[in-house]
Short mmCIF file of C-alpha atoms in Angstrom, two decimals:
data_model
loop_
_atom_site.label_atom_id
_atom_site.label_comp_id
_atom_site.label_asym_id
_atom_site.label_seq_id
_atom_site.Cartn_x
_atom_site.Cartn_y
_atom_site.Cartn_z
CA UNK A 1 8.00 1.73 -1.23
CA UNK A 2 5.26 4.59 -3.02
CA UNK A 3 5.41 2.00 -6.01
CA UNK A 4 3.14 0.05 -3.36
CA UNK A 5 0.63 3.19 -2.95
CA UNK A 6 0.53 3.83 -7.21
CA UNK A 7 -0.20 -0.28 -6.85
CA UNK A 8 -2.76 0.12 -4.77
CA UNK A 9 -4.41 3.28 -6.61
CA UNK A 10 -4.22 1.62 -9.78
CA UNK A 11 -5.86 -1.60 -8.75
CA UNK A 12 -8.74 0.43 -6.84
CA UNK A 13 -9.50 2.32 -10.16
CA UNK A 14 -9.14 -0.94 -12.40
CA UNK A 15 -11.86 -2.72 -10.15
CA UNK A 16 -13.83 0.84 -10.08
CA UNK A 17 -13.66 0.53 -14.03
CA UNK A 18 -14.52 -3.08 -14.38
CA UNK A 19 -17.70 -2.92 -12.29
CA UNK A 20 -18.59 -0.07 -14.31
CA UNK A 21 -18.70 -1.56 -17.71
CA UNK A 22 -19.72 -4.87 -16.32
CA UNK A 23 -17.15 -6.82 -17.13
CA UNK A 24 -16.51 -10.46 -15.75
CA UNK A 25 -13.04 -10.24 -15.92
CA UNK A 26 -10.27 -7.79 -16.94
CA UNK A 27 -7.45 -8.83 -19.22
CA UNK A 28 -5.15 -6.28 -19.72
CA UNK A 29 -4.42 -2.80 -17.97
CA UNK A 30 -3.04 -0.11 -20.22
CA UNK A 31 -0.67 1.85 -17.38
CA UNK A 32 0.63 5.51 -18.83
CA UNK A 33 3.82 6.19 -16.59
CA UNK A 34 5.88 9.65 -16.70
CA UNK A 35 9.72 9.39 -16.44
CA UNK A 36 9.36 12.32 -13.89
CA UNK A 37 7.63 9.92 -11.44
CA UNK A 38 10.37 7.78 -11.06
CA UNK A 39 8.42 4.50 -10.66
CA UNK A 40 10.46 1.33 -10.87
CA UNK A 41 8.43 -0.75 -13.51
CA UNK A 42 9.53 -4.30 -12.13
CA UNK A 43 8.81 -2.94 -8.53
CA UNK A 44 5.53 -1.69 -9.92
CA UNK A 45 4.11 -4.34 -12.17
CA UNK A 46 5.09 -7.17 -9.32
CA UNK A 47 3.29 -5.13 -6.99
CA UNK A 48 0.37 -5.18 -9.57
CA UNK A 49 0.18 -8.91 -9.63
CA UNK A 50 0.03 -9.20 -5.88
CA UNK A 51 -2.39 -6.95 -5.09
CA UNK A 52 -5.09 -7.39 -8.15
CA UNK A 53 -6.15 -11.16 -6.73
CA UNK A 54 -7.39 -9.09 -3.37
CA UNK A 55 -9.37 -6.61 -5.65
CA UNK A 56 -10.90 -9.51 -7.94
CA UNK A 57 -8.42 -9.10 -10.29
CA UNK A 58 -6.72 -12.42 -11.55
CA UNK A 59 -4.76 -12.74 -14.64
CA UNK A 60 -4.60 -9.09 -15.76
CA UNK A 61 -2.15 -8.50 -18.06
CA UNK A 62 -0.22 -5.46 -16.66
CA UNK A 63 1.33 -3.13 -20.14
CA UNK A 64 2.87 -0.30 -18.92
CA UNK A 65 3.80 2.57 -21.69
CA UNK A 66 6.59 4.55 -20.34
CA UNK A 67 7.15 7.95 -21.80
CA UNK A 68 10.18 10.69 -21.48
CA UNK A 69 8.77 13.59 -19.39
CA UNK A 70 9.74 16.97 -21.29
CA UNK A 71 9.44 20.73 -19.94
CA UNK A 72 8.44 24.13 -21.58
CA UNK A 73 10.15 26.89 -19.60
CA UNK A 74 7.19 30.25 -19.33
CA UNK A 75 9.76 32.52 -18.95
CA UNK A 76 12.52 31.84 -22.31
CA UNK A 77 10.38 28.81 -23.99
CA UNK A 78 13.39 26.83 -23.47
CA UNK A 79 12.43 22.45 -24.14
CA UNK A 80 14.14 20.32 -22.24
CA UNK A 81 13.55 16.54 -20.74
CA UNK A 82 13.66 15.38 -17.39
CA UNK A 83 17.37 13.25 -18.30
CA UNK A 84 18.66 16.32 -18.82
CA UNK A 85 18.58 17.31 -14.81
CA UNK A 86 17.63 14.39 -13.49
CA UNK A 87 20.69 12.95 -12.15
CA UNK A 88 21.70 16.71 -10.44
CA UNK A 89 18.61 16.99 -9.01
CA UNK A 90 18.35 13.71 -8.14
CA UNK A 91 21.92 13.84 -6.42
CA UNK A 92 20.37 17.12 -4.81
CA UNK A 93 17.87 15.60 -3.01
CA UNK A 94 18.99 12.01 -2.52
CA UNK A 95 22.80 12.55 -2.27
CA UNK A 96 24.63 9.51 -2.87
CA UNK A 97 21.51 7.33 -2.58
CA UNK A 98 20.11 6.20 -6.39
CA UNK A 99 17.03 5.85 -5.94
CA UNK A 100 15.70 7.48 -2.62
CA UNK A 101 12.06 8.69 -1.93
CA UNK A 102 12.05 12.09 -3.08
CA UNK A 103 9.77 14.64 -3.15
CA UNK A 104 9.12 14.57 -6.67
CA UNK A 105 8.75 10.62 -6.86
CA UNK A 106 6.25 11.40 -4.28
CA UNK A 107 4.52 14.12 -5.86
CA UNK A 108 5.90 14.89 -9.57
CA UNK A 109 3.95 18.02 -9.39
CA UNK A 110 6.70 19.49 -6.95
CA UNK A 111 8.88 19.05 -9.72
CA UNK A 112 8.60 23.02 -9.90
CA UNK A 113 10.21 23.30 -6.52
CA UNK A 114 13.22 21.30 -7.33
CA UNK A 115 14.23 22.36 -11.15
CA UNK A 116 14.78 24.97 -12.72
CA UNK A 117 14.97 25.87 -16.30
CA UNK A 118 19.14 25.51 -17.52
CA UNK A 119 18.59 28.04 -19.78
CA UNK A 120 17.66 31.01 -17.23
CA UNK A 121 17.09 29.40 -13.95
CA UNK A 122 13.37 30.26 -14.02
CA UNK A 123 10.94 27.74 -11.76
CA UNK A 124 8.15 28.55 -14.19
CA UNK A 125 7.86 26.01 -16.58
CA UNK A 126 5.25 23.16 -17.77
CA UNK A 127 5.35 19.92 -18.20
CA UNK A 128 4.45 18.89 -21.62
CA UNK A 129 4.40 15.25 -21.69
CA UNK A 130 5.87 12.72 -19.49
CA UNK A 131 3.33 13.54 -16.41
CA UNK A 132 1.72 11.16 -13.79
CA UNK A 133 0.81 7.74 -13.76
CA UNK A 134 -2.50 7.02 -15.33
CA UNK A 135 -4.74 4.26 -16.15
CA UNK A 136 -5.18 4.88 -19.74
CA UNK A 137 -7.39 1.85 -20.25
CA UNK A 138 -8.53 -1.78 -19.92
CA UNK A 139 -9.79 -4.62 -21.81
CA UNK A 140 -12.06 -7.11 -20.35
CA UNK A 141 -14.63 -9.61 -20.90
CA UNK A 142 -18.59 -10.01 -20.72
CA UNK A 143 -21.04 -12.17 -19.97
CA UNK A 144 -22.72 -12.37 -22.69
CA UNK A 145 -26.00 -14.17 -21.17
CA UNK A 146 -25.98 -11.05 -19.23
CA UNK B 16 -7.13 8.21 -18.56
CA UNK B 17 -7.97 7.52 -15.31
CA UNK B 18 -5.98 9.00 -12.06
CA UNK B 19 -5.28 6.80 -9.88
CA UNK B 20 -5.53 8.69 -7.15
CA UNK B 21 -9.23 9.53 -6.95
CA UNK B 22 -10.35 6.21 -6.28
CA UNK B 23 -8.11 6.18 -3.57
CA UNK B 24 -8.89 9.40 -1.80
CA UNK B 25 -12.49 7.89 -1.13
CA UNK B 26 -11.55 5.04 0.04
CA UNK B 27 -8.74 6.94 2.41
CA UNK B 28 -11.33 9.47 3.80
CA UNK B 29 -13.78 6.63 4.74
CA UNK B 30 -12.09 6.09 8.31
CA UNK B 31 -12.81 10.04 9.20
CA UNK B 32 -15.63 10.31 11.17
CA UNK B 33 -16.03 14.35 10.50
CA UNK B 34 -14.30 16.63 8.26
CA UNK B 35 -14.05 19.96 9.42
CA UNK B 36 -12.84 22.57 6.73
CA UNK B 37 -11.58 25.83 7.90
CA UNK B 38 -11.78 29.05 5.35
CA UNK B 39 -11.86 32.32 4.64
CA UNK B 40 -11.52 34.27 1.48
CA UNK B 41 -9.14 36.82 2.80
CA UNK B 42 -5.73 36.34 4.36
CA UNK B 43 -4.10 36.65 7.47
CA UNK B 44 -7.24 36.46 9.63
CA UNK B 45 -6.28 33.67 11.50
CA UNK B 46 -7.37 30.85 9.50
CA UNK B 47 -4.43 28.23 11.04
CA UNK B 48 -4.29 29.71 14.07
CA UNK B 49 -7.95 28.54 14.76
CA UNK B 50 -7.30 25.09 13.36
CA UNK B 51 -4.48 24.49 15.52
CA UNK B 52 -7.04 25.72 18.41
CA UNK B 53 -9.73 23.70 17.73
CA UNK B 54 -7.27 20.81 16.85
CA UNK B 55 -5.62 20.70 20.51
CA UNK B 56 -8.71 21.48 22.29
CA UNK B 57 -10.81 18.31 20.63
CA UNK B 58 -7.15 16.36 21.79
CA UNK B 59 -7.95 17.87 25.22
CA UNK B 60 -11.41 16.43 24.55
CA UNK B 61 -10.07 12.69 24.23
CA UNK B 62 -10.43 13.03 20.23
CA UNK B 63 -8.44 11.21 18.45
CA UNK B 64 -7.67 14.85 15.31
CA UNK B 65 -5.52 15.32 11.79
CA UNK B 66 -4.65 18.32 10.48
CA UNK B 67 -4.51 18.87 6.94
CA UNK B 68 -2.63 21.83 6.12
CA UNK B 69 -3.61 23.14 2.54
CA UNK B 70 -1.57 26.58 2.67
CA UNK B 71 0.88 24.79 -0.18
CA UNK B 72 2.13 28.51 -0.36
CA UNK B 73 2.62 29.21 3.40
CA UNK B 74 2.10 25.89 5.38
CA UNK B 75 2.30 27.04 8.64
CA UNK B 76 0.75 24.51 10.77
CA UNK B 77 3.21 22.54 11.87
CA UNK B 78 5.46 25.80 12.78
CA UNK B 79 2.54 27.21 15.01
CA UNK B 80 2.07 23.72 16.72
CA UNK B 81 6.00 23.84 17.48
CA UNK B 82 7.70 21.94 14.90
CA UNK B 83 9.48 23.83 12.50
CA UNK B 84 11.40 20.46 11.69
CA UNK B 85 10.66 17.06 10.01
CA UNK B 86 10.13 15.08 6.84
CA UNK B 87 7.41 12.87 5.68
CA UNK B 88 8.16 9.51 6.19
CA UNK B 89 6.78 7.10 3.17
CA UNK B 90 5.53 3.62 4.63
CA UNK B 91 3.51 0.98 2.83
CA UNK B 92 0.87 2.69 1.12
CA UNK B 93 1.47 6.54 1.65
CA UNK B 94 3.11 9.39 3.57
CA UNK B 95 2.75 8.64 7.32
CA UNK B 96 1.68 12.29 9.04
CA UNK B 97 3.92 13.66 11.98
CA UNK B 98 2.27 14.01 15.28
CA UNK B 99 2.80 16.99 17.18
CA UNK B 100 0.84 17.26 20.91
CA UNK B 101 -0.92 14.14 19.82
CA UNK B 102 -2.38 15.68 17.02
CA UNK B 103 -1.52 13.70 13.16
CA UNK B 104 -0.33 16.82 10.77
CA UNK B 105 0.08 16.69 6.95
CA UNK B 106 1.95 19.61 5.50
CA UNK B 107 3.38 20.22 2.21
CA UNK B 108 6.21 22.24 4.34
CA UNK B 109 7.30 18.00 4.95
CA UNK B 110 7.59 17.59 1.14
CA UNK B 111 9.39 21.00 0.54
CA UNK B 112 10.93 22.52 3.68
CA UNK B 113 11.25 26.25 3.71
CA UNK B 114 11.82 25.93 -0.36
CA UNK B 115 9.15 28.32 -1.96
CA UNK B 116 6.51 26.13 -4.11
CA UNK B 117 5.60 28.30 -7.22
CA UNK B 118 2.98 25.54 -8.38
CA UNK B 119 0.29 27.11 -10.99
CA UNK B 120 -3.25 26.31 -10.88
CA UNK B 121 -3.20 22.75 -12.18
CA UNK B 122 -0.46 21.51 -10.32
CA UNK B 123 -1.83 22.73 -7.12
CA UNK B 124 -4.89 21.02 -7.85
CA UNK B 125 -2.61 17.46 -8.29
CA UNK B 126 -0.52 18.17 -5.03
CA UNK B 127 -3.75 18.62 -3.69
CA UNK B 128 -4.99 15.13 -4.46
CA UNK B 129 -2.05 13.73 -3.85
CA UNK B 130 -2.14 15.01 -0.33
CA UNK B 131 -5.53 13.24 0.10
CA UNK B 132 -5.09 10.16 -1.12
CA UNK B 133 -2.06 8.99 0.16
CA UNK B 134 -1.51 10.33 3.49
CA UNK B 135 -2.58 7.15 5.99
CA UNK B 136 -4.39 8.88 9.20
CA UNK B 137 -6.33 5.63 10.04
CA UNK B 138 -9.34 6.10 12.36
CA UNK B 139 -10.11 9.76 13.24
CA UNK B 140 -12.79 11.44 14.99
CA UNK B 141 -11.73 14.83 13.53
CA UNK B 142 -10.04 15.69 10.40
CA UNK B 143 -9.88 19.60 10.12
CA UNK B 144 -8.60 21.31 7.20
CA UNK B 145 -6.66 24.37 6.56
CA UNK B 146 -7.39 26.29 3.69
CA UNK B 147 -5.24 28.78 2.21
CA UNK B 148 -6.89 32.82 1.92
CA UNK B 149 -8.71 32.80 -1.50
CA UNK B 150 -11.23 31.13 -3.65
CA UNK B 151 -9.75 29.03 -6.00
CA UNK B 152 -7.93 26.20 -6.74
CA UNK B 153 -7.31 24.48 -3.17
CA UNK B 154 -11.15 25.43 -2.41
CA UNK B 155 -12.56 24.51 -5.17
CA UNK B 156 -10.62 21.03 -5.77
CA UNK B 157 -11.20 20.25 -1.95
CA UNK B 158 -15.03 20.88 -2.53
CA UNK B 159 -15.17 18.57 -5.39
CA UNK B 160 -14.06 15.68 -3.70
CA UNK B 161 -14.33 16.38 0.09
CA UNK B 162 -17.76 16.97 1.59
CA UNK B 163 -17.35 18.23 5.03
CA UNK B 164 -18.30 20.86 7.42
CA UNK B 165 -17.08 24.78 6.70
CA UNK B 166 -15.90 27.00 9.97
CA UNK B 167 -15.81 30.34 8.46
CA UNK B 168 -13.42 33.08 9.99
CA UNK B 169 -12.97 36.78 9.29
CA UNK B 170 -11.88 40.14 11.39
CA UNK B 171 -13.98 42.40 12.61
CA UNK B 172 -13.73 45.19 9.63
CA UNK B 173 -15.85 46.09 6.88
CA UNK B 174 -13.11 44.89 4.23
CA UNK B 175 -12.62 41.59 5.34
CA UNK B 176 -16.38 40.97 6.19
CA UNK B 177 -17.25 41.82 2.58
CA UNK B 178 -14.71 38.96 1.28
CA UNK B 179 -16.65 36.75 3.53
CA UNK B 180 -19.88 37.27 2.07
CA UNK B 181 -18.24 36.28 -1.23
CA UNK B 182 -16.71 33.69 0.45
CA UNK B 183 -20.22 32.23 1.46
CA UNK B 184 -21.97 33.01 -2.04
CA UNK B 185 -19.11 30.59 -3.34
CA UNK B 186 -19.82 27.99 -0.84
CA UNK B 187 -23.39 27.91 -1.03
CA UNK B 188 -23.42 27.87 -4.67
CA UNK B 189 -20.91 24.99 -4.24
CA UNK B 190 -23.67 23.25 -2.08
CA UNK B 191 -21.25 23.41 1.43
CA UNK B 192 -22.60 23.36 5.16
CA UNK B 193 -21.40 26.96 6.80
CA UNK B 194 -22.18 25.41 10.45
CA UNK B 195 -20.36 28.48 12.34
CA UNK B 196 -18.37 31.48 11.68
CA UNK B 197 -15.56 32.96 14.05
CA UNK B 198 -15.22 36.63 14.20
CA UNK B 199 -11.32 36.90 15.11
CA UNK B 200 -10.60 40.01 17.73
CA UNK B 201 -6.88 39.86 16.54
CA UNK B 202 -6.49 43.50 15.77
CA UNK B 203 -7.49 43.90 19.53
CA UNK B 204 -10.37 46.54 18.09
CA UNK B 205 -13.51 47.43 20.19
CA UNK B 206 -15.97 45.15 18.34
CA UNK B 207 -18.62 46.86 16.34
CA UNK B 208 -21.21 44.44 16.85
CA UNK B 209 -24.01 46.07 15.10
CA UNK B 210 -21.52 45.46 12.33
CA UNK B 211 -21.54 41.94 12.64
CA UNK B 212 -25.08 41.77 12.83
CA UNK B 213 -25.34 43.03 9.96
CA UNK B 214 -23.17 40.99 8.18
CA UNK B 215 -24.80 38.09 9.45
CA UNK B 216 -28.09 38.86 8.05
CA UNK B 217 -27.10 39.28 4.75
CA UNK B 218 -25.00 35.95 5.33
CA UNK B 219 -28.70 34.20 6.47
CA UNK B 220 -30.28 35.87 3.48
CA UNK B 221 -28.14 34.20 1.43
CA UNK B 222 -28.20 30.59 2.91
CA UNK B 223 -31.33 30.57 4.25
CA UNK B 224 -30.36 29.93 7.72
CA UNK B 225 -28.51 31.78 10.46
CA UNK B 226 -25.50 30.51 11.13
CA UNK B 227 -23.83 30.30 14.97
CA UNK B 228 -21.52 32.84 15.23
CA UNK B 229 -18.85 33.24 18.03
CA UNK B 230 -16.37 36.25 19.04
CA UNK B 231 -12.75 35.26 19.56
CA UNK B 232 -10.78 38.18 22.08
CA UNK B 233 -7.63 39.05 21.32
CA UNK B 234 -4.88 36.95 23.19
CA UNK B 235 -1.17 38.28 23.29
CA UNK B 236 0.63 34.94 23.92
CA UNK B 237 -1.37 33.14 21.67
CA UNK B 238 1.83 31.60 18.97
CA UNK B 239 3.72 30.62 22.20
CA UNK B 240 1.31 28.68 24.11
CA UNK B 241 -0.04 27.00 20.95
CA UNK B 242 3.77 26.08 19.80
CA UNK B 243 3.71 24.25 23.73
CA UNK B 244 0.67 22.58 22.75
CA UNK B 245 -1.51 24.86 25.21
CA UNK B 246 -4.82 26.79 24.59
CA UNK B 247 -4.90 30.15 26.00
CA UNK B 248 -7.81 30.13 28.84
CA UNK B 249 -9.96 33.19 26.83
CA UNK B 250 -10.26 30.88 24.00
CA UNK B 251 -11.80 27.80 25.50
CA UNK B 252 -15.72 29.11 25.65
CA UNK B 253 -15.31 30.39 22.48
CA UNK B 254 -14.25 27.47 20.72
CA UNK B 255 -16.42 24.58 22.92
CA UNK B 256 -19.44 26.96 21.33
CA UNK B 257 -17.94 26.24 17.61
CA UNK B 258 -17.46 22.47 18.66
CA UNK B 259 -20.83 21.49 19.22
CA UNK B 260 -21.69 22.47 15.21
CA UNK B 261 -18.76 20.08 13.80
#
């Protein structure tokens, strides 16, 4: 279900971009997603393709680079990714459901309330990469009589 | 990179009619209580009201209208608020519970967002805002992207009057309306109004304009007649004066 909200964020700031640079038409959407966010990509990306059309956005070609999200604890500097807690935590707050709508799908910034760092249990710690979902660009096309 | 979620936070705000922002630099002054005030009485005015509570630390706003309880329920295309006394309420405290939320600067500043652009009030006549005590990152992310009207409120005393004059450097520096301030009796101190007056013009010195000020009286029952849903009879005057400004 928030895989329709991202959807509809994303496509709001892919029209905001294209009418910006003046393109005619947008080809492909670079989408950055963090493993802490949880997003189903097929839910996601079908989403995508159903909404665009509404926004003026036919034919985009939806990439979407998926990247581990990884923690720095600011207490003991301990590293560690989200797959290393993720399926406590996520048993935690969803119980027996996989793949409920948790706090931290809804907001992976809460991630702080939820997890703490294995090495001393600290709820200090950053998140190095692996954050958000981001538009990180597009390609589109001109018209050049323009 | 682009976040998503700015685009959407204009488009979400552009059903509010009026966006009422309630602040004060210090703590503990009464900052939610007053929200949840002015929120019931504009419902007692036919108004259709949200409450945003932005206390990420100590969301309270819910618990003072009554509801201590409840979870936010995702529907197609955000996080549906909870009504309490007919009033729509966003909390963090649905996200997190009674869990403490040790967010740092940045990620307060994302929650923050988040909170705006995906919770789904629909058409409002009043969106008010509660602001945690302080002058950073809640403020001064809500600022950026929310331009609405600022209800100031402090306590009678010299300490917490001088945090107030900070407060409304900051604001007017960050270009916000100060339509009102609310001098909160909750100490139940004889008010030194030559005080206030004083306060006041050094407050119109610095945004060029006087603003309406109001004195709320100390009221003994106040947390269990607002957890009922029901505004204490010394506070209707008061708050009708602040009204007309938003």
């Amino acid at each position: 279900m928030h895989e329709y909200s991202i959807a509809e964020g994303l496509v709001l700031t892919i029209k905001a971009l294209k009418d910006k640079e003046g393109l005619t038409k947008v080809v492909e959407a670079l989408i950055y997603v963090g493993s802490l966010a949880q997003v189903d990509r097929e839910v996601l990306l079908e989403t995508l393709r159903i909404l665009g059309p509404e926004y003026g956005l036919e034919g985009v070609n939806y990439v979407i680079k998926e990247e581990e999200s990884i923690f720095q604890c600011n207490y003991c500097g301990y590293v560690w990714p989200w797959s290393e807690v993720r399926m406590n935590v996520i048993k935690e707050l969803c119980g027996d459901i996989e793949d409920c709508d948790n706090p931290i799908h809804l907001i992976p910034d809460l991630v702080n309330v939820f997890v703490k760092c294995p090495k001393c249990s600290s709820q200090d710690f950053k998140i190095l990469t692996g954050y958000d979902v981001k538009l990180i660009s597009i390609k589109g096309e001109r018209d050049e009589r323009l | 990179m682009s976040d998503f979620k700015e685009h959407m936070l204009i488009n979400r705000l552009r059903s509010i009619a009026n966006i009422v922002i309630v602040g004060s630099g210090k703590g503990g002054v009464g900052k939610s209580t007053l929200t949840s005030i002015i929120a019931l009485r504009l419902r007692e005015l036919g108004k259709d009201v949200g409450v945003l509570d932005m206390d990420l630390h100590g969301s309270s706003i819910p618990f003072i209208l009554g509801r201590s309880e409840g979870k936010v329920e995702v529907v197609k295309g955000g996080f549906k608020p909870i009504e309490v006394h007919g009033i729509k309420v966003m909390s963090l405290r649905l996200f997190v519970g009674d869990k403490p939320a040790p967010l740092r600067g940045d990620r307060k500043s994302e929650v923050i967002k988040y909170l705006l652009s995906l919770t789904i009030w629909g058409d409002l006549n009043y969106l008010l805002i509660d602001l945690p005590p302080g002058m950073s990152d809640e403020l001064l992310t809500l600022t950026k992207y929310v331009k609405g009207k600022h209800i100031l409120i402090t306590i009678p005393t010299r300490t917490s009057m001088d945090v107030l004059v900070k407060y409304v450097k900051l604001l007017d520096n960050l270009r916000c309306i100060i339509p009102a301030i609310v001098i909160n009796n909750l100490l139940n101190i004889k008010v030194n109004y030559e005080l206030i007056s004083n306060y006041m013009n050094e407050i119109a010195s610095i945004i060029n304009r006087r603003p309406a000020y109001v004195v709320m009286p100390f009221i003994d029952d106040v947390e269990e007649l607002l957890a009922k849903g029901l505004l204490p009879d010394g506070v209707i005057d008061p708050i009708d004066s602040i009204i007309k400004y938003i």
